[in-house]
């Protein structure tokens, strides 16, 4: 199995930046893609970004503001978030997939989440 651990959440003003980090442990050779989801205050969980050796994908509303980067050997992944907006407020979850598609719906392993709050 795979365990994921996130760090880097916190409180930031609108327009500010935060960097989230995630590291994997366990049977990391299972991991072919790493990504981030978020759960909004409404309870809705949505795909944010993901990357693999084959592809990198972003939610449309974060393109140009968020950047995902991963170390495919160490199985770590970061999410640099710039120009943050109040609507980015959510609990952010690191996710890992045994598939290399790096798209929503293919992730099988999840972290515990880290909270990001963007004040207006």
PDB file of N, CA and C in Angstrom, residues 27-85:
ATOM      1  N   UNK A  27       4.724   1.160  -0.670  1.00  0.00           N
ATOM      2  CA  UNK A  27       5.036   0.527  -1.950  1.00  0.00           C
ATOM      3  C   UNK A  27       4.985   1.577  -3.058  1.00  0.00           C
ATOM      4  N   UNK A  28       5.967   2.472  -3.038  1.00  0.00           N
ATOM      5  CA  UNK A  28       5.917   3.623  -3.937  1.00  0.00           C
ATOM      6  C   UNK A  28       6.105   3.239  -5.398  1.00  0.00           C
ATOM      7  N   UNK A  29       6.599   2.037  -5.646  1.00  0.00           N
ATOM      8  CA  UNK A  29       6.766   1.631  -7.055  1.00  0.00           C
ATOM      9  C   UNK A  29       5.416   1.461  -7.747  1.00  0.00           C
ATOM     10  N   UNK A  30       4.333   1.423  -6.953  1.00  0.00           N
ATOM     11  CA  UNK A  30       2.993   1.366  -7.534  1.00  0.00           C
ATOM     12  C   UNK A  30       2.589   2.690  -8.181  1.00  0.00           C
ATOM     13  N   UNK A  31       3.229   3.762  -7.742  1.00  0.00           N
ATOM     14  CA  UNK A  31       2.787   5.099  -8.142  1.00  0.00           C
ATOM     15  C   UNK A  31       3.281   5.452  -9.546  1.00  0.00           C
ATOM     16  N   UNK A  32       2.341   5.787 -10.412  1.00  0.00           N
ATOM     17  CA  UNK A  32       2.682   6.234 -11.761  1.00  0.00           C
ATOM     18  C   UNK A  32       2.294   7.699 -11.973  1.00  0.00           C
ATOM     19  N   UNK A  33       1.429   8.233 -11.150  1.00  0.00           N
ATOM     20  CA  UNK A  33       1.035   9.642 -11.242  1.00  0.00           C
ATOM     21  C   UNK A  33       0.759  10.175  -9.846  1.00  0.00           C
ATOM     22  N   UNK A  34       1.010  11.464  -9.681  1.00  0.00           N
ATOM     23  CA  UNK A  34       0.738  12.156  -8.421  1.00  0.00           C
ATOM     24  C   UNK A  34      -0.093  13.387  -8.711  1.00  0.00           C
ATOM     25  N   UNK A  35      -0.950  13.722  -7.773  1.00  0.00           N
ATOM     26  CA  UNK A  35      -1.805  14.873  -8.026  1.00  0.00           C
ATOM     27  C   UNK A  35      -2.375  15.469  -6.763  1.00  0.00           C
ATOM     28  N   UNK A  36      -3.219  16.467  -6.976  1.00  0.00           N
ATOM     29  CA  UNK A  36      -3.874  17.171  -5.878  1.00  0.00           C
ATOM     30  C   UNK A  36      -5.365  17.320  -6.187  1.00  0.00           C
ATOM     31  N   UNK A  37      -6.162  17.074  -5.184  1.00  0.00           N
ATOM     32  CA  UNK A  37      -7.583  17.369  -5.191  1.00  0.00           C
ATOM     33  C   UNK A  37      -7.832  18.365  -4.060  1.00  0.00           C
ATOM     34  N   UNK A  38      -9.034  18.943  -4.071  1.00  0.00           N
ATOM     35  CA  UNK A  38      -9.431  19.786  -2.948  1.00  0.00           C
ATOM     36  C   UNK A  38     -10.891  19.573  -2.633  1.00  0.00           C
ATOM     37  N   UNK A  39     -11.207  19.713  -1.349  1.00  0.00           N
ATOM     38  CA  UNK A  39     -12.596  19.632  -0.913  1.00  0.00           C
ATOM     39  C   UNK A  39     -13.017  21.012  -0.449  1.00  0.00           C
ATOM     40  N   UNK A  40     -13.993  21.565  -1.130  1.00  0.00           N
ATOM     41  CA  UNK A  40     -14.461  22.910  -0.855  1.00  0.00           C
ATOM     42  C   UNK A  40     -15.321  22.932   0.403  1.00  0.00           C
ATOM     43  N   UNK A  41     -15.653  24.121   0.861  1.00  0.00           N
ATOM     44  CA  UNK A  41     -16.493  24.271   2.053  1.00  0.00           C
ATOM     45  C   UNK A  41     -17.857  23.628   1.838  1.00  0.00           C
ATOM     46  N   UNK A  42     -18.287  23.556   0.595  1.00  0.00           N
ATOM     47  CA  UNK A  42     -19.577  22.941   0.274  1.00  0.00           C
ATOM     48  C   UNK A  42     -19.547  21.424   0.410  1.00  0.00           C
ATOM     49  N   UNK A  43     -18.336  20.860   0.542  1.00  0.00           N
ATOM     50  CA  UNK A  43     -18.202  19.410   0.602  1.00  0.00           C
ATOM     51  C   UNK A  43     -17.862  18.775  -0.722  1.00  0.00           C
ATOM     52  N   UNK A  44     -17.885  19.576  -1.775  1.00  0.00           N
ATOM     53  CA  UNK A  44     -17.548  19.061  -3.097  1.00  0.00           C
ATOM     54  C   UNK A  44     -16.050  18.842  -3.208  1.00  0.00           C
ATOM     55  N   UNK A  45     -15.649  17.677  -3.693  1.00  0.00           N
ATOM     56  CA  UNK A  45     -14.235  17.387  -3.919  1.00  0.00           C
ATOM     57  C   UNK A  45     -13.972  17.504  -5.408  1.00  0.00           C
ATOM     58  N   UNK A  46     -12.932  18.236  -5.754  1.00  0.00           N
ATOM     59  CA  UNK A  46     -12.632  18.437  -7.161  1.00  0.00           C
ATOM     60  C   UNK A  46     -11.151  18.245  -7.466  1.00  0.00           C
ATOM     61  N   UNK A  47     -10.898  17.806  -8.676  1.00  0.00           N
ATOM     62  CA  UNK A  47      -9.550  17.633  -9.192  1.00  0.00           C
ATOM     63  C   UNK A  47      -8.898  18.997  -9.364  1.00  0.00           C
ATOM     64  N   UNK A  48      -7.622  19.109  -8.958  1.00  0.00           N
ATOM     65  CA  UNK A  48      -6.910  20.374  -9.100  1.00  0.00           C
ATOM     66  C   UNK A  48      -5.798  20.254 -10.138  1.00  0.00           C
ATOM     67  N   UNK A  49      -4.921  19.278  -9.968  1.00  0.00           N
ATOM     68  CA  UNK A  49      -3.801  19.112 -10.887  1.00  0.00           C
ATOM     69  C   UNK A  49      -3.198  17.737 -10.687  1.00  0.00           C
ATOM     70  N   UNK A  50      -2.528  17.251 -11.723  1.00  0.00           N
ATOM     71  CA  UNK A  50      -1.841  15.971 -11.623  1.00  0.00           C
ATOM     72  C   UNK A  50      -0.734  15.903 -12.645  1.00  0.00           C
ATOM     73  N   UNK A  51       0.246  15.053 -12.367  1.00  0.00           N
ATOM     74  CA  UNK A  51       1.360  14.927 -13.284  1.00  0.00           C
ATOM     75  C   UNK A  51       1.913  13.507 -13.270  1.00  0.00           C
ATOM     76  N   UNK A  52       2.467  13.101 -14.382  1.00  0.00           N
ATOM     77  CA  UNK A  52       3.128  11.808 -14.533  1.00  0.00           C
ATOM     78  C   UNK A  52       4.205  11.984 -15.599  1.00  0.00           C
ATOM     79  N   UNK A  53       4.861  10.887 -15.953  1.00  0.00           N
ATOM     80  CA  UNK A  53       5.858  10.965 -17.026  1.00  0.00           C
ATOM     81  C   UNK A  53       5.171  11.246 -18.369  1.00  0.00           C
ATOM     82  N   UNK A  54       3.887  10.952 -18.456  1.00  0.00           N
ATOM     83  CA  UNK A  54       3.169  11.070 -19.726  1.00  0.00           C
ATOM     84  C   UNK A  54       2.384  12.357 -19.890  1.00  0.00           C
ATOM     85  N   UNK A  55       1.980  12.974 -18.782  1.00  0.00           N
ATOM     86  CA  UNK A  55       1.078  14.121 -18.913  1.00  0.00           C
ATOM     87  C   UNK A  55       1.054  14.959 -17.648  1.00  0.00           C
ATOM     88  N   UNK A  56       0.636  16.201 -17.835  1.00  0.00           N
ATOM     89  CA  UNK A  56       0.351  17.106 -16.718  1.00  0.00           C
ATOM     90  C   UNK A  56      -0.973  17.799 -17.028  1.00  0.00           C
ATOM     91  N   UNK A  57      -1.863  17.797 -16.063  1.00  0.00           N
ATOM     92  CA  UNK A  57      -3.185  18.372 -16.276  1.00  0.00           C
ATOM     93  C   UNK A  57      -3.595  19.252 -15.110  1.00  0.00           C
ATOM     94  N   UNK A  58      -4.365  20.278 -15.410  1.00  0.00           N
ATOM     95  CA  UNK A  58      -4.831  21.223 -14.401  1.00  0.00           C
ATOM     96  C   UNK A  58      -6.329  21.449 -14.545  1.00  0.00           C
ATOM     97  N   UNK A  59      -6.964  21.755 -13.419  1.00  0.00           N
ATOM     98  CA  UNK A  59      -8.315  22.289 -13.457  1.00  0.00           C
ATOM     99  C   UNK A  59      -8.245  23.641 -14.159  1.00  0.00           C
ATOM    100  N   UNK A  60      -9.234  23.918 -14.965  1.00  0.00           N
ATOM    101  CA  UNK A  60      -9.194  25.127 -15.790  1.00  0.00           C
ATOM    102  C   UNK A  60      -9.017  26.395 -14.959  1.00  0.00           C
ATOM    103  N   UNK A  61      -9.671  26.472 -13.826  1.00  0.00           N
ATOM    104  CA  UNK A  61      -9.657  27.702 -13.044  1.00  0.00           C
ATOM    105  C   UNK A  61      -8.338  27.963 -12.326  1.00  0.00           C
ATOM    106  N   UNK A  62      -7.435  27.000 -12.302  1.00  0.00           N
ATOM    107  CA  UNK A  62      -6.144  27.221 -11.636  1.00  0.00           C
ATOM    108  C   UNK A  62      -5.001  27.351 -12.635  1.00  0.00           C
ATOM    109  N   UNK A  63      -5.281  27.145 -13.899  1.00  0.00           N
ATOM    110  CA  UNK A  63      -4.231  27.264 -14.920  1.00  0.00           C
ATOM    111  C   UNK A  63      -3.640  28.673 -14.897  1.00  0.00           C
ATOM    112  N   UNK A  64      -2.316  28.738 -14.942  1.00  0.00           N
ATOM    113  CA  UNK A  64      -1.632  30.022 -14.909  1.00  0.00           C
ATOM    114  C   UNK A  64      -1.371  30.535 -13.514  1.00  0.00           C
ATOM    115  N   UNK A  65      -2.027  29.918 -12.512  1.00  0.00           N
ATOM    116  CA  UNK A  65      -1.817  30.344 -11.121  1.00  0.00           C
ATOM    117  C   UNK A  65      -1.127  29.254 -10.300  1.00  0.00           C
ATOM    118  N   UNK A  66      -1.471  27.999 -10.572  1.00  0.00           N
ATOM    119  CA  UNK A  66      -0.900  26.870  -9.833  1.00  0.00           C
ATOM    120  C   UNK A  66       0.083  26.122 -10.722  1.00  0.00           C
ATOM    121  N   UNK A  67       1.145  25.597 -10.092  1.00  0.00           N
ATOM    122  CA  UNK A  67       2.113  24.782 -10.811  1.00  0.00           C
ATOM    123  C   UNK A  67       2.393  23.524 -10.014  1.00  0.00           C
ATOM    124  N   UNK A  68       2.231  22.381 -10.666  1.00  0.00           N
ATOM    125  CA  UNK A  68       2.526  21.103 -10.028  1.00  0.00           C
ATOM    126  C   UNK A  68       3.883  20.620 -10.504  1.00  0.00           C
ATOM    127  N   UNK A  69       4.650  20.076  -9.564  1.00  0.00           N
ATOM    128  CA  UNK A  69       5.944  19.508  -9.929  1.00  0.00           C
ATOM    129  C   UNK A  69       6.192  18.268  -9.086  1.00  0.00           C
ATOM    130  N   UNK A  70       6.806  17.276  -9.673  1.00  0.00           N
ATOM    131  CA  UNK A  70       7.004  16.006  -8.975  1.00  0.00           C
ATOM    132  C   UNK A  70       8.395  15.447  -9.217  1.00  0.00           C
ATOM    133  N   UNK A  71       8.863  14.696  -8.241  1.00  0.00           N
ATOM    134  CA  UNK A  71      10.077  13.916  -8.388  1.00  0.00           C
ATOM    135  C   UNK A  71       9.620  12.476  -8.593  1.00  0.00           C
ATOM    136  N   UNK A  72       9.778  11.991  -9.805  1.00  0.00           N
ATOM    137  CA  UNK A  72       9.240  10.677 -10.141  1.00  0.00           C
ATOM    138  C   UNK A  72      10.049   9.523  -9.563  1.00  0.00           C
ATOM    139  N   UNK A  73      11.209   9.813  -9.025  1.00  0.00           N
ATOM    140  CA  UNK A  73      12.007   8.770  -8.369  1.00  0.00           C
ATOM    141  C   UNK A  73      11.649   8.713  -6.887  1.00  0.00           C
ATOM    142  N   UNK A  74      11.680   9.873  -6.243  1.00  0.00           N
ATOM    143  CA  UNK A  74      11.389   9.944  -4.812  1.00  0.00           C
ATOM    144  C   UNK A  74       9.891   9.873  -4.532  1.00  0.00           C
ATOM    145  N   UNK A  75       9.063  10.101  -5.556  1.00  0.00           N
ATOM    146  CA  UNK A  75       7.601  10.119  -5.414  1.00  0.00           C
ATOM    147  C   UNK A  75       7.170  11.205  -4.430  1.00  0.00           C
ATOM    148  N   UNK A  76       7.637  12.395  -4.714  1.00  0.00           N
ATOM    149  CA  UNK A  76       7.173  13.573  -3.997  1.00  0.00           C
ATOM    150  C   UNK A  76       6.522  14.518  -5.001  1.00  0.00           C
ATOM    151  N   UNK A  77       5.599  15.327  -4.511  1.00  0.00           N
ATOM    152  CA  UNK A  77       4.924  16.263  -5.407  1.00  0.00           C
ATOM    153  C   UNK A  77       4.628  17.551  -4.662  1.00  0.00           C
ATOM    154  N   UNK A  78       4.848  18.661  -5.349  1.00  0.00           N
ATOM    155  CA  UNK A  78       4.561  19.982  -4.806  1.00  0.00           C
ATOM    156  C   UNK A  78       3.471  20.648  -5.625  1.00  0.00           C
ATOM    157  N   UNK A  79       2.775  21.570  -4.980  1.00  0.00           N
ATOM    158  CA  UNK A  79       1.804  22.408  -5.677  1.00  0.00           C
ATOM    159  C   UNK A  79       2.082  23.846  -5.276  1.00  0.00           C
ATOM    160  N   UNK A  80       2.646  24.600  -6.188  1.00  0.00           N
ATOM    161  CA  UNK A  80       2.885  26.023  -5.954  1.00  0.00           C
ATOM    162  C   UNK A  80       1.642  26.778  -6.360  1.00  0.00           C
ATOM    163  N   UNK A  81       1.073  27.499  -5.416  1.00  0.00           N
ATOM    164  CA  UNK A  81      -0.176  28.213  -5.662  1.00  0.00           C
ATOM    165  C   UNK A  81       0.071  29.703  -5.537  1.00  0.00           C
ATOM    166  N   UNK A  82      -0.100  30.418  -6.628  1.00  0.00           N
ATOM    167  CA  UNK A  82       0.084  31.871  -6.663  1.00  0.00           C
ATOM    168  C   UNK A  82      -1.244  32.551  -6.956  1.00  0.00           C
ATOM    169  N   UNK A  83      -1.277  33.848  -6.711  1.00  0.00           N
ATOM    170  CA  UNK A  83      -2.482  34.645  -6.976  1.00  0.00           C
ATOM    171  C   UNK A  83      -3.722  33.969  -6.402  1.00  0.00           C
ATOM    172  N   UNK A  84      -3.629  33.562  -5.165  1.00  0.00           N
ATOM    173  CA  UNK A  84      -4.714  32.829  -4.535  1.00  0.00           C
ATOM    174  C   UNK A  84      -5.953  33.694  -4.373  1.00  0.00           C
ATOM    175  N   UNK A  85      -7.103  33.034  -4.495  1.00  0.00           N
ATOM    176  CA  UNK A  85      -8.398  33.698  -4.391  1.00  0.00           C
ATOM    177  C   UNK A  85      -9.185  33.064  -3.238  1.00  0.00           C
TER     178      UNK A  85
END
